[in-house]
């Protein structure tokens, strides 16, 4: 069950208000037409005559390190004096890893919800047909200018409130259904009006709310006829993989026509004021809430893998600071480390799990020996000796600092001699006024001990060091990789390359038509790397690939095929320019239908001029 006010917050964002509200204008002599995000047209979003290119997303960081750059994110780049700005050190996020973007529809989805972080972006609007640049939004660091800073278009400030101008950039119509990878079998959605008496999924006229809210417009055969079942095949409404339900309007549970509310006249009398979209005061939101989504699916439990060999009873599970109870709120298998939540978590809840783990393997061996010998010399005297031996070894012969083998030997001798002096006692008792209460005696006690340590028992004959050597770091396991982008948008037509061993470039006359793309359906990872371990949890079962094709132009049919060429180029980030220490280049290629083509790869300082 999901309340109408529990939409996903701080995860989906429009990158510009144009992609939310639409725009129809002329800019620098070029016509820009972007339709509004809603309403849908026959169940799908309309796309404009522009496409997003060279998009980069940045997150404001509190620390200043090598991975960040100074910059300012402005809510309005046309009004830099506006107080709605965030200044600091920004870290560039990785596409496909930290977020995903729709280059056609102009919105992003963060991998994780982020409530107290600021985000800004830079991008280029290009003509969809010609690829010509129409508008550049924001700017990055200029490598040749040490004083340059990032100028970003703000997507979200640290604290996003309804009064902030970027408030409308956040999606308010996406709901998490409680689980991901939901099976289609048995999946059902009902929208229930809790203010009706009794609560019902039908209005007073008998119309189902799921149809009135736009989640049902097709029957199971795909014919445009409502059947009171959610349109499960419509990716603009439901995402079974991520477990998200999307209402096809900006503010589905508010009736208005000015700020993006629901405009279905049949719902006007039952919808509230939409406080969930205009305030963060929970009391007002609760008082205005009217509807509830009731969702059924087969995999209702949330599994969390903590790793093997959890110490029994050591776990503590907290949701929003409230500790949960084992057996009531969750189940746990201590051996496999699998924790199963009994109830679906709120998508905005903060989950913390503390636990201890057993060591499966002990990587060192400890030996402790001790002995004690003592000889009594009468009732009150003795002499004794003690010896202790401690040895700790490690399997690895390459010793690391802080993990050295140890061998210590401790020996000690102690003794005591005590002799009663009865005569002295009688003599003192004869003195006037003195009367002893205890007998006099003579005693002497002593102890001597020595520690013979060897903090690193493995000597190093190669260096002649008899005291042992430990490594701080030999960097044998160090590996530095530079990844080229696989996404189509990072590549563009290349300049003509130089002919090998010549200062001449290939002729434009022989440049063939080249097109490249990422298939809509990703490639199975095991089809490329059969031995790689994959799993749904690791999200690596499929992999993006870049398909490149080229063919002769109409005027090149008479030219020899082996004289034609085409190319694409991508740039490295400024931190990856220095490749002097790079030893290997790895690329995986598959030639279609055994076609004979030659692929050449140039690395270095390469002109980006299309004309050479």
GROMACS .gro file of C-alpha atoms in nm, residues 11 14 47 59 94 97 100 111-112 301 311 345 459 463 473 479 484 497 500 509 524 542 548 561 566 586 590 600:
model
   28
   11UNK     CA    1   1.575   1.099  -0.772
   14UNK     CA    2   1.424   1.752  -1.554
   47UNK     CA    3   1.010   1.436  -2.873
   59UNK     CA    4   2.762   1.694  -0.738
   94UNK     CA    5   2.979   0.891  -1.411
   97UNK     CA    6   2.704   0.439  -1.294
  100UNK     CA    7   2.109   0.773  -1.635
  111UNK     CA    8   2.100   0.587  -0.898
  112UNK     CA    9   2.044   0.678  -0.532
  301UNK     CA   10   1.011  -0.952   0.033
  311UNK     CA   11   2.789  -1.345   1.433
  345UNK     CA   12   1.029  -0.024   0.311
  459UNK     CA   13   6.533  -1.200   0.752
  463UNK     CA   14   6.969  -0.690   0.131
  473UNK     CA   15   5.390  -0.091  -0.068
  479UNK     CA   16   4.655  -0.086  -1.180
  484UNK     CA   17   3.682   0.526  -2.321
  497UNK     CA   18   4.371   1.090  -3.995
  500UNK     CA   19   5.102   0.619  -4.190
  509UNK     CA   20   3.670   1.268  -5.126
  524UNK     CA   21   2.433  -1.031  -2.277
  542UNK     CA   22   2.386  -0.701  -1.975
  548UNK     CA   23   2.963   0.122  -3.600
  561UNK     CA   24   3.605   0.004  -5.162
  566UNK     CA   25   3.527   0.689  -4.197
  586UNK     CA   26   4.217  -0.344  -2.464
  590UNK     CA   27   3.304  -0.833  -3.340
  600UNK     CA   28   4.283   0.181  -3.694
   0.00000   0.00000   0.00000
